[in-house]
Amino acid sequence: MSKKFAYIFPGQGSQHVGMGMELAQYFPIVRELQIHADDILRYALSTIAWHGPVELLSDTIHTQPAIFTHSMSVLQIVQQLFPTLKPAAVAGHSMGEISALCAAGVFDFENGLRIARTRGMLMKKAGELSPGGMAAVLGLEIPIIEDICQRASRDNDPVQIANDNCPGQVVISGTFTALDRAQQFLQDARARRIVRLDVSIASHSHLMARAQDDFTLQIEAIQFTDPEITVIGNVAALPLNTVEDVRKDLRDQLTHRVRWTETIRYLHSIGINLFIELGPGSVLSGLIKRIAPDSSTLNLSAPQDLEKLNSILLP
């Protein structure tokens, strides 16, 4: 394979009812992994992922382990069909970082699933204790949005950048009143569009601090190993080389921004020219086309997608 490639893993927002069901019909390894996930969690995650309802799948306590399981199912199929295929690096957007770390051998599927489930539960609880929301901002540069967030924030009433998704697309996160103030400033700055997201959790903001201690205890209790593949972390957008690097990035990620634009630019700078998205949807592929337009992208989520990978691998 001539292209130097990376695996990328989606986060919350990419889920859809039915994800993984067709794969399970074609590949026994997917059925086995999903049954294993149901056994670990002690409830039928597969039923929620495959049949919904969408409101239940969209609950973060189910969304995060469901996306993780689906991404790992796709990864296992690729490893089974193409055992010599090795990425130069991996990265994941938000909770997709858990998938990336599992793909890099930092922990096994069972521990990754437990981390995803615990992360979702703690974030939901933090959202109930410190309510807030998120808004997508289109058409403004990061420094302008950072300045607006600082001006709109008050003591115990903050707003901050949560996701730097791609040039011209940024998500902010904070209390509802701080978001209201920021929205007015953003309009004054002539943002092309401001879209309030249909969420009740202020992800990647200081409102998630209530989840920090318990999440830290969870990841400290699990044995990690140094990554076998280069992993680019969300917080610093740089390689996570050691267990200590991994733990710090996972901890800090709850309350810090996802630097996705910087992550992709770093991967591109080290020669990555193909990004293979493993998991539901193609959100990340769309973002990458705006960050590194001369790169190629490929999404693997359903059985027919594997034919696309096969065609790329042919000489």
PDB file of C-alpha atoms in Angstrom:
ATOM      1  CA  MET A   1       0.000   0.000   0.000  1.00  0.00           C
ATOM      2  CA  SER A   2       1.630   3.236  -1.175  1.00  0.00           C
ATOM      3  CA  LYS A   3      -0.326   5.610   1.015  1.00  0.00           C
ATOM      4  CA  LYS A   4       0.743   6.223   4.607  1.00  0.00           C
ATOM      5  CA  PHE A   5      -2.504   6.007   6.532  1.00  0.00           C
ATOM      6  CA  ALA A   6      -4.082   6.518   9.946  1.00  0.00           C
ATOM      7  CA  TYR A   7      -7.160   5.032  11.564  1.00  0.00           C
ATOM      8  CA  ILE A   8      -9.534   7.617  13.011  1.00  0.00           C
ATOM      9  CA  PHE A   9     -12.446   6.910  15.332  1.00  0.00           C
ATOM     10  CA  PRO A  10     -15.663   8.941  15.679  1.00  0.00           C
ATOM     11  CA  GLY A  11     -17.210  10.229  18.878  1.00  0.00           C
ATOM     12  CA  GLN A  12     -20.651  11.067  20.120  1.00  0.00           C
ATOM     13  CA  GLY A  13     -22.985  12.452  17.477  1.00  0.00           C
ATOM     14  CA  SER A  14     -22.086   9.831  14.865  1.00  0.00           C
ATOM     15  CA  GLN A  15     -24.452   7.195  16.257  1.00  0.00           C
ATOM     16  CA  HIS A  16     -27.561   5.991  14.443  1.00  0.00           C
ATOM     17  CA  VAL A  17     -30.094   3.262  15.139  1.00  0.00           C
ATOM     18  CA  GLY A  18     -29.105   0.074  13.327  1.00  0.00           C
ATOM     19  CA  MET A  19     -25.364   0.690  13.405  1.00  0.00           C
ATOM     20  CA  GLY A  20     -23.463  -2.579  13.330  1.00  0.00           C
ATOM     21  CA  MET A  21     -26.501  -4.772  12.745  1.00  0.00           C
ATOM     22  CA  GLU A  22     -25.688  -5.534   9.102  1.00  0.00           C
ATOM     23  CA  LEU A  23     -22.075  -6.273  10.018  1.00  0.00           C
ATOM     24  CA  ALA A  24     -23.262  -8.779  12.619  1.00  0.00           C
ATOM     25  CA  GLN A  25     -25.302 -10.564   9.950  1.00  0.00           C
ATOM     26  CA  TYR A  26     -22.227 -11.011   7.743  1.00  0.00           C
ATOM     27  CA  PHE A  27     -19.448 -11.519  10.283  1.00  0.00           C
ATOM     28  CA  PRO A  28     -19.647 -13.914  13.264  1.00  0.00           C
ATOM     29  CA  ILE A  29     -16.831 -11.987  14.950  1.00  0.00           C
ATOM     30  CA  VAL A  30     -19.132  -8.958  15.259  1.00  0.00           C
ATOM     31  CA  ARG A  31     -21.966 -10.988  16.767  1.00  0.00           C
ATOM     32  CA  GLU A  32     -19.524 -12.475  19.260  1.00  0.00           C
ATOM     33  CA  LEU A  33     -18.127  -9.084  20.225  1.00  0.00           C
ATOM     34  CA  GLN A  34     -21.592  -7.596  20.675  1.00  0.00           C
ATOM     35  CA  ILE A  35     -22.696 -10.522  22.854  1.00  0.00           C
ATOM     36  CA  HIS A  36     -19.508 -10.074  24.850  1.00  0.00           C
ATOM     37  CA  ALA A  37     -20.321  -6.371  25.310  1.00  0.00           C
ATOM     38  CA  ASP A  38     -23.854  -7.201  26.469  1.00  0.00           C
ATOM     39  CA  ASP A  39     -22.433  -9.689  28.979  1.00  0.00           C
ATOM     40  CA  ILE A  40     -19.882  -7.204  30.323  1.00  0.00           C
ATOM     41  CA  LEU A  41     -22.449  -4.433  30.741  1.00  0.00           C
ATOM     42  CA  ARG A  42     -25.189  -6.814  31.922  1.00  0.00           C
ATOM     43  CA  TYR A  43     -27.812  -5.305  29.653  1.00  0.00           C
ATOM     44  CA  ALA A  44     -28.653  -5.563  25.936  1.00  0.00           C
ATOM     45  CA  LEU A  45     -26.597  -2.741  24.447  1.00  0.00           C
ATOM     46  CA  SER A  46     -26.960  -4.504  21.087  1.00  0.00           C
ATOM     47  CA  THR A  47     -30.753  -4.130  21.183  1.00  0.00           C
ATOM     48  CA  ILE A  48     -30.433  -0.387  21.812  1.00  0.00           C
ATOM     49  CA  ALA A  49     -27.830   0.055  19.060  1.00  0.00           C
ATOM     50  CA  TRP A  50     -29.714  -1.997  16.493  1.00  0.00           C
ATOM     51  CA  HIS A  51     -33.352  -1.218  17.297  1.00  0.00           C
ATOM     52  CA  GLY A  52     -33.364   1.948  19.387  1.00  0.00           C
ATOM     53  CA  PRO A  53     -35.444   3.901  20.092  1.00  0.00           C
ATOM     54  CA  VAL A  54     -33.235   6.806  19.039  1.00  0.00           C
ATOM     55  CA  GLU A  55     -33.907   8.636  22.314  1.00  0.00           C
ATOM     56  CA  LEU A  56     -32.434   5.736  24.263  1.00  0.00           C
ATOM     57  CA  LEU A  57     -29.413   5.367  21.980  1.00  0.00           C
ATOM     58  CA  SER A  58     -28.821   9.134  22.225  1.00  0.00           C
ATOM     59  CA  ASP A  59     -28.539   8.922  26.024  1.00  0.00           C
ATOM     60  CA  THR A  60     -24.797   9.334  26.585  1.00  0.00           C
ATOM     61  CA  ILE A  61     -24.636   6.362  28.959  1.00  0.00           C
ATOM     62  CA  HIS A  62     -25.543   4.149  25.967  1.00  0.00           C
ATOM     63  CA  THR A  63     -24.107   6.213  23.125  1.00  0.00           C
ATOM     64  CA  GLN A  64     -20.499   6.051  24.237  1.00  0.00           C
ATOM     65  CA  PRO A  65     -20.230   2.260  24.765  1.00  0.00           C
ATOM     66  CA  ALA A  66     -22.308   1.645  21.608  1.00  0.00           C
ATOM     67  CA  ILE A  67     -20.019   3.700  19.384  1.00  0.00           C
ATOM     68  CA  PHE A  68     -16.951   2.126  20.993  1.00  0.00           C
ATOM     69  CA  THR A  69     -18.309  -1.386  20.376  1.00  0.00           C
ATOM     70  CA  HIS A  70     -19.179  -0.606  16.773  1.00  0.00           C
ATOM     71  CA  SER A  71     -15.750   0.912  16.062  1.00  0.00           C
ATOM     72  CA  MET A  72     -14.003  -2.073  17.616  1.00  0.00           C
ATOM     73  CA  SER A  73     -16.194  -4.432  15.573  1.00  0.00           C
ATOM     74  CA  VAL A  74     -15.069  -2.765  12.347  1.00  0.00           C
ATOM     75  CA  LEU A  75     -11.452  -2.849  13.514  1.00  0.00           C
ATOM     76  CA  GLN A  76     -11.639  -6.581  14.243  1.00  0.00           C
ATOM     77  CA  ILE A  77     -13.087  -7.284  10.783  1.00  0.00           C
ATOM     78  CA  VAL A  78     -10.297  -5.307   9.111  1.00  0.00           C
ATOM     79  CA  GLN A  79      -7.682  -7.119  11.186  1.00  0.00           C
ATOM     80  CA  GLN A  80      -9.232 -10.464  10.271  1.00  0.00           C
ATOM     81  CA  LEU A  81      -9.494  -9.750   6.534  1.00  0.00           C
ATOM     82  CA  PHE A  82      -6.236  -7.808   6.181  1.00  0.00           C
ATOM     83  CA  PRO A  83      -3.889  -9.113   8.905  1.00  0.00           C
ATOM     84  CA  THR A  84      -0.814  -7.351   7.512  1.00  0.00           C
ATOM     85  CA  LEU A  85      -2.480  -3.935   7.322  1.00  0.00           C
ATOM     86  CA  LYS A  86      -0.921  -1.630   9.944  1.00  0.00           C
ATOM     87  CA  PRO A  87      -1.690   2.075  10.369  1.00  0.00           C
ATOM     88  CA  ALA A  88       1.100   4.561  10.935  1.00  0.00           C
ATOM     89  CA  ALA A  89      -0.984   6.279  13.609  1.00  0.00           C
ATOM     90  CA  VAL A  90      -4.430   6.422  15.220  1.00  0.00           C
ATOM     91  CA  ALA A  91      -6.584   9.199  16.647  1.00  0.00           C
ATOM     92  CA  GLY A  92     -10.141   9.570  17.914  1.00  0.00           C
ATOM     93  CA  HIS A  93     -12.477  12.526  18.289  1.00  0.00           C
ATOM     94  CA  SER A  94     -13.606  13.043  21.905  1.00  0.00           C
ATOM     95  CA  MET A  95     -14.783   9.641  23.225  1.00  0.00           C
ATOM     96  CA  GLY A  96     -13.349   8.185  19.998  1.00  0.00           C
ATOM     97  CA  GLU A  97      -9.986   8.546  21.704  1.00  0.00           C
ATOM     98  CA  ILE A  98     -10.948   5.508  23.820  1.00  0.00           C
ATOM     99  CA  SER A  99     -11.351   3.517  20.595  1.00  0.00           C
ATOM    100  CA  ALA A 100      -8.005   4.794  19.308  1.00  0.00           C
ATOM    101  CA  LEU A 101      -6.236   3.809  22.525  1.00  0.00           C
ATOM    102  CA  CYS A 102      -7.750   0.331  22.408  1.00  0.00           C
ATOM    103  CA  ALA A 103      -6.641   0.000  18.766  1.00  0.00           C
ATOM    104  CA  ALA A 104      -3.126   0.980  19.870  1.00  0.00           C
ATOM    105  CA  GLY A 105      -3.063  -1.790  22.487  1.00  0.00           C
ATOM    106  CA  VAL A 106      -3.180   0.469  25.559  1.00  0.00           C
ATOM    107  CA  PHE A 107      -5.979  -1.653  27.040  1.00  0.00           C
ATOM    108  CA  ASP A 108      -8.234  -4.486  25.888  1.00  0.00           C
ATOM    109  CA  PHE A 109     -11.821  -4.351  24.650  1.00  0.00           C
ATOM    110  CA  GLU A 110     -13.372  -5.122  28.028  1.00  0.00           C
ATOM    111  CA  ASN A 111     -11.540  -2.315  29.801  1.00  0.00           C
ATOM    112  CA  GLY A 112     -12.191   0.091  26.937  1.00  0.00           C
ATOM    113  CA  LEU A 113     -15.902  -0.685  27.135  1.00  0.00           C
ATOM    114  CA  ARG A 114     -15.910  -0.085  30.890  1.00  0.00           C
ATOM    115  CA  ILE A 115     -14.124   3.246  30.410  1.00  0.00           C
ATOM    116  CA  ALA A 116     -16.641   4.330  27.740  1.00  0.00           C
ATOM    117  CA  ARG A 117     -19.605   3.323  29.900  1.00  0.00           C
ATOM    118  CA  THR A 118     -18.230   5.024  33.020  1.00  0.00           C
ATOM    119  CA  ARG A 119     -17.346   8.166  31.066  1.00  0.00           C
ATOM    120  CA  GLY A 120     -20.906   8.390  29.748  1.00  0.00           C
ATOM    121  CA  MET A 121     -22.454   7.840  33.179  1.00  0.00           C
ATOM    122  CA  LEU A 122     -20.232  10.414  34.881  1.00  0.00           C
ATOM    123  CA  MET A 123     -20.762  13.010  32.163  1.00  0.00           C
ATOM    124  CA  LYS A 124     -24.522  12.571  32.417  1.00  0.00           C
ATOM    125  CA  LYS A 125     -24.372  12.983  36.199  1.00  0.00           C
ATOM    126  CA  ALA A 126     -22.158  16.069  35.880  1.00  0.00           C
ATOM    127  CA  GLY A 127     -24.639  17.508  33.386  1.00  0.00           C
ATOM    128  CA  GLU A 128     -27.471  17.027  35.862  1.00  0.00           C
ATOM    129  CA  LEU A 129     -25.501  18.701  38.663  1.00  0.00           C
ATOM    130  CA  SER A 130     -24.149  21.513  36.450  1.00  0.00           C
ATOM    131  CA  PRO A 131     -26.582  21.993  33.551  1.00  0.00           C
ATOM    132  CA  GLY A 132     -25.319  23.496  30.355  1.00  0.00           C
ATOM    133  CA  GLY A 133     -25.306  23.207  26.605  1.00  0.00           C
ATOM    134  CA  MET A 134     -23.282  23.573  23.436  1.00  0.00           C
ATOM    135  CA  ALA A 135     -23.437  25.609  20.244  1.00  0.00           C
ATOM    136  CA  ALA A 136     -21.751  25.268  16.869  1.00  0.00           C
ATOM    137  CA  VAL A 137     -20.185  28.457  15.549  1.00  0.00           C
ATOM    138  CA  LEU A 138     -19.530  28.787  11.818  1.00  0.00           C
ATOM    139  CA  GLY A 139     -17.390  31.316  10.046  1.00  0.00           C
ATOM    140  CA  LEU A 140     -15.190  32.799  12.790  1.00  0.00           C
ATOM    141  CA  GLU A 141     -11.537  32.207  13.634  1.00  0.00           C
ATOM    142  CA  ILE A 142     -10.417  30.593  16.892  1.00  0.00           C
ATOM    143  CA  PRO A 143      -8.808  33.744  18.428  1.00  0.00           C
ATOM    144  CA  ILE A 144     -12.038  35.718  17.954  1.00  0.00           C
ATOM    145  CA  ILE A 145     -14.139  32.972  19.535  1.00  0.00           C
ATOM    146  CA  GLU A 146     -11.674  32.592  22.423  1.00  0.00           C
ATOM    147  CA  ASP A 147     -11.905  36.307  23.141  1.00  0.00           C
ATOM    148  CA  ILE A 148     -15.710  36.204  23.025  1.00  0.00           C
ATOM    149  CA  CYS A 149     -15.826  33.230  25.411  1.00  0.00           C
ATOM    150  CA  GLN A 150     -13.640  35.103  27.883  1.00  0.00           C
ATOM    151  CA  ARG A 151     -15.869  38.181  27.698  1.00  0.00           C
ATOM    152  CA  ALA A 152     -19.048  36.103  28.031  1.00  0.00           C
ATOM    153  CA  SER A 153     -17.818  34.073  31.025  1.00  0.00           C
ATOM    154  CA  ARG A 154     -18.539  34.950  34.651  1.00  0.00           C
ATOM    155  CA  ASP A 155     -17.514  33.292  37.923  1.00  0.00           C
ATOM    156  CA  ASN A 156     -19.331  29.939  38.086  1.00  0.00           C
ATOM    157  CA  ASP A 157     -21.006  30.830  34.789  1.00  0.00           C
ATOM    158  CA  PRO A 158     -18.436  29.951  32.082  1.00  0.00           C
ATOM    159  CA  VAL A 159     -18.340  29.240  28.389  1.00  0.00           C
ATOM    160  CA  GLN A 160     -15.337  27.939  26.421  1.00  0.00           C
ATOM    161  CA  ILE A 161     -14.306  26.299  23.172  1.00  0.00           C
ATOM    162  CA  ALA A 162     -15.122  22.588  23.325  1.00  0.00           C
ATOM    163  CA  ASN A 163     -14.255  21.366  19.828  1.00  0.00           C
ATOM    164  CA  ASP A 164     -12.029  22.889  17.167  1.00  0.00           C
ATOM    165  CA  ASN A 165     -13.457  20.620  14.488  1.00  0.00           C
ATOM    166  CA  CYS A 166     -12.110  22.209  11.322  1.00  0.00           C
ATOM    167  CA  PRO A 167     -11.423  25.694   9.964  1.00  0.00           C
ATOM    168  CA  GLY A 168     -14.643  27.677  10.272  1.00  0.00           C
ATOM    169  CA  GLN A 169     -16.438  25.121  12.467  1.00  0.00           C
ATOM    170  CA  VAL A 170     -16.024  25.437  16.224  1.00  0.00           C
ATOM    171  CA  VAL A 171     -18.229  24.226  19.078  1.00  0.00           C
ATOM    172  CA  ILE A 172     -18.508  26.160  22.346  1.00  0.00           C
ATOM    173  CA  SER A 173     -19.726  24.740  25.633  1.00  0.00           C
ATOM    174  CA  GLY A 174     -20.941  26.257  28.898  1.00  0.00           C
ATOM    175  CA  THR A 175     -23.885  27.306  31.037  1.00  0.00           C
ATOM    176  CA  PHE A 176     -27.045  28.338  29.232  1.00  0.00           C
ATOM    177  CA  THR A 177     -26.770  31.956  30.391  1.00  0.00           C
ATOM    178  CA  ALA A 178     -23.119  32.171  29.317  1.00  0.00           C
ATOM    179  CA  LEU A 179     -24.063  30.700  25.930  1.00  0.00           C
ATOM    180  CA  ASP A 180     -26.746  33.387  25.592  1.00  0.00           C
ATOM    181  CA  ARG A 181     -24.199  36.119  26.235  1.00  0.00           C
ATOM    182  CA  ALA A 182     -21.692  34.528  23.876  1.00  0.00           C
ATOM    183  CA  GLN A 183     -24.302  34.183  21.151  1.00  0.00           C
ATOM    184  CA  GLN A 184     -24.950  37.929  21.174  1.00  0.00           C
ATOM    185  CA  PHE A 185     -21.221  38.677  20.969  1.00  0.00           C
ATOM    186  CA  LEU A 186     -20.838  36.132  18.160  1.00  0.00           C
ATOM    187  CA  GLN A 187     -23.651  37.729  16.214  1.00  0.00           C
ATOM    188  CA  ASP A 188     -22.010  41.135  16.676  1.00  0.00           C
ATOM    189  CA  ALA A 189     -18.768  39.610  15.332  1.00  0.00           C
ATOM    190  CA  ARG A 190     -20.726  38.449  12.265  1.00  0.00           C
ATOM    191  CA  ALA A 191     -20.519  34.708  12.734  1.00  0.00           C
ATOM    192  CA  ARG A 192     -21.983  33.105   9.624  1.00  0.00           C
ATOM    193  CA  ARG A 193     -24.193  30.850  11.718  1.00  0.00           C
ATOM    194  CA  ILE A 194     -24.708  29.866  15.364  1.00  0.00           C
ATOM    195  CA  VAL A 195     -26.559  26.613  16.029  1.00  0.00           C
ATOM    196  CA  ARG A 196     -27.577  25.505  19.505  1.00  0.00           C
ATOM    197  CA  LEU A 197     -27.045  21.757  19.756  1.00  0.00           C
ATOM    198  CA  ASP A 198     -29.750  19.492  21.112  1.00  0.00           C
ATOM    199  CA  VAL A 199     -27.782  18.442  24.188  1.00  0.00           C
ATOM    200  CA  SER A 200     -28.070  19.060  27.914  1.00  0.00           C
ATOM    201  CA  ILE A 201     -24.420  18.363  28.731  1.00  0.00           C
ATOM    202  CA  ALA A 202     -21.649  20.935  28.374  1.00  0.00           C
ATOM    203  CA  SER A 203     -18.988  18.502  27.152  1.00  0.00           C
ATOM    204  CA  HIS A 204     -15.315  19.483  27.234  1.00  0.00           C
ATOM    205  CA  SER A 205     -15.940  22.360  29.605  1.00  0.00           C
ATOM    206  CA  HIS A 206     -15.286  23.145  33.246  1.00  0.00           C
ATOM    207  CA  LEU A 207     -18.853  22.058  33.993  1.00  0.00           C
ATOM    208  CA  MET A 208     -17.575  18.498  33.631  1.00  0.00           C
ATOM    209  CA  ALA A 209     -15.218  18.984  36.590  1.00  0.00           C
ATOM    210  CA  ARG A 210     -17.718  17.145  38.813  1.00  0.00           C
ATOM    211  CA  ALA A 211     -16.958  13.982  36.821  1.00  0.00           C
ATOM    212  CA  GLN A 212     -13.192  14.401  37.015  1.00  0.00           C
ATOM    213  CA  ASP A 213     -12.324  12.707  40.314  1.00  0.00           C
ATOM    214  CA  ASP A 214     -14.439   9.599  39.749  1.00  0.00           C
ATOM    215  CA  PHE A 215     -13.231   9.246  36.163  1.00  0.00           C
ATOM    216  CA  THR A 216      -9.626   9.578  37.307  1.00  0.00           C
ATOM    217  CA  LEU A 217     -10.191   6.781  39.824  1.00  0.00           C
ATOM    218  CA  GLN A 218     -11.620   4.598  37.047  1.00  0.00           C
ATOM    219  CA  ILE A 219      -8.695   4.994  34.679  1.00  0.00           C
ATOM    220  CA  GLU A 220      -6.141   4.696  37.479  1.00  0.00           C
ATOM    221  CA  ALA A 221      -7.671   1.344  38.449  1.00  0.00           C
ATOM    222  CA  ILE A 222      -7.100  -0.131  34.968  1.00  0.00           C
ATOM    223  CA  GLN A 223      -3.717  -1.390  33.859  1.00  0.00           C
ATOM    224  CA  PHE A 224      -2.528   0.476  30.776  1.00  0.00           C
ATOM    225  CA  THR A 225       0.458  -0.317  28.585  1.00  0.00           C
ATOM    226  CA  ASP A 226       2.461   2.055  26.386  1.00  0.00           C
ATOM    227  CA  PRO A 227       0.883   2.478  22.924  1.00  0.00           C
ATOM    228  CA  GLU A 228       2.078   0.060  20.243  1.00  0.00           C
ATOM    229  CA  ILE A 229       1.046   2.542  17.529  1.00  0.00           C
ATOM    230  CA  THR A 230       1.424   6.320  17.515  1.00  0.00           C
ATOM    231  CA  VAL A 231      -1.657   7.859  19.167  1.00  0.00           C
ATOM    232  CA  ILE A 232      -2.398  11.561  18.818  1.00  0.00           C
ATOM    233  CA  GLY A 233      -4.182  12.926  21.886  1.00  0.00           C
ATOM    234  CA  ASN A 234      -7.093  15.352  21.830  1.00  0.00           C
ATOM    235  CA  VAL A 235      -5.792  17.816  24.395  1.00  0.00           C
ATOM    236  CA  ALA A 236      -2.285  18.584  23.137  1.00  0.00           C
ATOM    237  CA  ALA A 237      -2.724  17.252  19.571  1.00  0.00           C
ATOM    238  CA  LEU A 238       0.630  15.488  19.977  1.00  0.00           C
ATOM    239  CA  PRO A 239       1.696  11.841  20.333  1.00  0.00           C
ATOM    240  CA  LEU A 240       0.913  10.045  23.579  1.00  0.00           C
ATOM    241  CA  ASN A 241       4.056   7.977  24.061  1.00  0.00           C
ATOM    242  CA  THR A 242       3.674   6.585  27.573  1.00  0.00           C
ATOM    243  CA  VAL A 243       1.019   5.370  29.982  1.00  0.00           C
ATOM    244  CA  GLU A 244       1.416   8.637  31.891  1.00  0.00           C
ATOM    245  CA  ASP A 245       0.754  10.623  28.701  1.00  0.00           C
ATOM    246  CA  VAL A 246      -2.371   8.577  28.031  1.00  0.00           C
ATOM    247  CA  ARG A 247      -3.816   8.924  31.523  1.00  0.00           C
ATOM    248  CA  LYS A 248      -3.239  12.684  31.531  1.00  0.00           C
ATOM    249  CA  ASP A 249      -4.897  13.195  28.152  1.00  0.00           C
ATOM    250  CA  LEU A 250      -7.928  11.086  29.089  1.00  0.00           C
ATOM    251  CA  ARG A 251      -8.307  12.997  32.366  1.00  0.00           C
ATOM    252  CA  ASP A 252      -7.854  16.465  30.911  1.00  0.00           C
ATOM    253  CA  GLN A 253     -10.083  15.764  27.928  1.00  0.00           C
ATOM    254  CA  LEU A 254     -13.238  16.001  30.047  1.00  0.00           C
ATOM    255  CA  THR A 255     -12.715  19.700  30.712  1.00  0.00           C
ATOM    256  CA  HIS A 256     -10.507  20.774  27.787  1.00  0.00           C
ATOM    257  CA  ARG A 257     -11.090  21.323  24.099  1.00  0.00           C
ATOM    258  CA  VAL A 258     -10.748  18.673  21.422  1.00  0.00           C
ATOM    259  CA  ARG A 259      -8.041  20.012  19.099  1.00  0.00           C
ATOM    260  CA  TRP A 260      -9.135  18.068  16.046  1.00  0.00           C
ATOM    261  CA  THR A 261      -7.881  20.536  13.464  1.00  0.00           C
ATOM    262  CA  GLU A 262      -4.414  20.478  15.042  1.00  0.00           C
ATOM    263  CA  THR A 263      -4.542  16.677  15.341  1.00  0.00           C
ATOM    264  CA  ILE A 264      -5.173  16.185  11.621  1.00  0.00           C
ATOM    265  CA  ARG A 265      -2.612  18.822  10.679  1.00  0.00           C
ATOM    266  CA  TYR A 266      -0.020  17.042  12.820  1.00  0.00           C
ATOM    267  CA  LEU A 267      -0.794  13.689  11.188  1.00  0.00           C
ATOM    268  CA  HIS A 268      -0.622  15.295   7.754  1.00  0.00           C
ATOM    269  CA  SER A 269       2.732  16.859   8.631  1.00  0.00           C
ATOM    270  CA  ILE A 270       4.242  13.427   9.331  1.00  0.00           C
ATOM    271  CA  GLY A 271       3.180  12.123   5.943  1.00  0.00           C
ATOM    272  CA  ILE A 272      -0.301  10.705   6.548  1.00  0.00           C
ATOM    273  CA  ASN A 273      -2.223  11.076   3.294  1.00  0.00           C
ATOM    274  CA  LEU A 274      -5.076   8.610   3.864  1.00  0.00           C
ATOM    275  CA  PHE A 275      -7.483   8.671   6.821  1.00  0.00           C
ATOM    276  CA  ILE A 276      -9.609   5.560   7.370  1.00  0.00           C
ATOM    277  CA  GLU A 277     -12.617   6.240   9.616  1.00  0.00           C
ATOM    278  CA  LEU A 278     -13.716   3.163  11.561  1.00  0.00           C
ATOM    279  CA  GLY A 279     -17.193   3.466  13.031  1.00  0.00           C
ATOM    280  CA  PRO A 280     -20.634   4.924  12.370  1.00  0.00           C
ATOM    281  CA  GLY A 281     -21.099   7.798   9.960  1.00  0.00           C
ATOM    282  CA  SER A 282     -18.566   9.849   8.064  1.00  0.00           C
ATOM    283  CA  VAL A 283     -18.448  13.035  10.144  1.00  0.00           C
ATOM    284  CA  LEU A 284     -14.682  12.931  10.617  1.00  0.00           C
ATOM    285  CA  SER A 285     -14.049  12.275   6.943  1.00  0.00           C
ATOM    286  CA  GLY A 286     -16.002  15.422   6.136  1.00  0.00           C
ATOM    287  CA  LEU A 287     -13.980  17.475   8.609  1.00  0.00           C
ATOM    288  CA  ILE A 288     -10.675  16.148   7.269  1.00  0.00           C
ATOM    289  CA  LYS A 289     -11.568  17.214   3.742  1.00  0.00           C
ATOM    290  CA  ARG A 290     -11.677  20.783   5.065  1.00  0.00           C
ATOM    291  CA  ILE A 291      -8.514  20.498   7.173  1.00  0.00           C
ATOM    292  CA  ALA A 292      -6.259  18.640   4.709  1.00  0.00           C
ATOM    293  CA  PRO A 293      -8.023  18.804   1.332  1.00  0.00           C
ATOM    294  CA  ASP A 294      -5.216  16.999  -0.499  1.00  0.00           C
ATOM    295  CA  SER A 295      -5.685  13.900   1.690  1.00  0.00           C
ATOM    296  CA  SER A 296      -7.914  10.918   0.944  1.00  0.00           C
ATOM    297  CA  THR A 297     -10.568   9.595   3.316  1.00  0.00           C
ATOM    298  CA  LEU A 298     -12.443   6.318   3.599  1.00  0.00           C
ATOM    299  CA  ASN A 299     -15.234   5.392   6.011  1.00  0.00           C
ATOM    300  CA  LEU A 300     -15.677   1.766   7.092  1.00  0.00           C
ATOM    301  CA  SER A 301     -18.995   1.082   8.797  1.00  0.00           C
ATOM    302  CA  ALA A 302     -21.016  -1.412   6.734  1.00  0.00           C
ATOM    303  CA  PRO A 303     -20.131  -4.629   4.820  1.00  0.00           C
ATOM    304  CA  GLN A 304     -20.085  -2.903   1.424  1.00  0.00           C
ATOM    305  CA  ASP A 305     -17.485  -0.421   2.691  1.00  0.00           C
ATOM    306  CA  LEU A 306     -14.923  -3.198   2.962  1.00  0.00           C
ATOM    307  CA  GLU A 307     -14.927  -3.521  -0.827  1.00  0.00           C
ATOM    308  CA  LYS A 308     -13.685   0.058  -0.980  1.00  0.00           C
ATOM    309  CA  LEU A 309     -10.773  -0.834   1.291  1.00  0.00           C
ATOM    310  CA  ASN A 310     -10.005  -3.897  -0.800  1.00  0.00           C
ATOM    311  CA  SER A 311      -9.843  -1.768  -3.959  1.00  0.00           C
ATOM    312  CA  ILE A 312      -7.376   0.614  -2.291  1.00  0.00           C
ATOM    313  CA  LEU A 313      -5.148  -2.281  -1.274  1.00  0.00           C
ATOM    314  CA  LEU A 314      -5.008  -3.788  -4.739  1.00  0.00           C
ATOM    315  CA  PRO A 315      -1.749  -3.018  -6.573  1.00  0.00           C
TER     316      PRO A 315
END
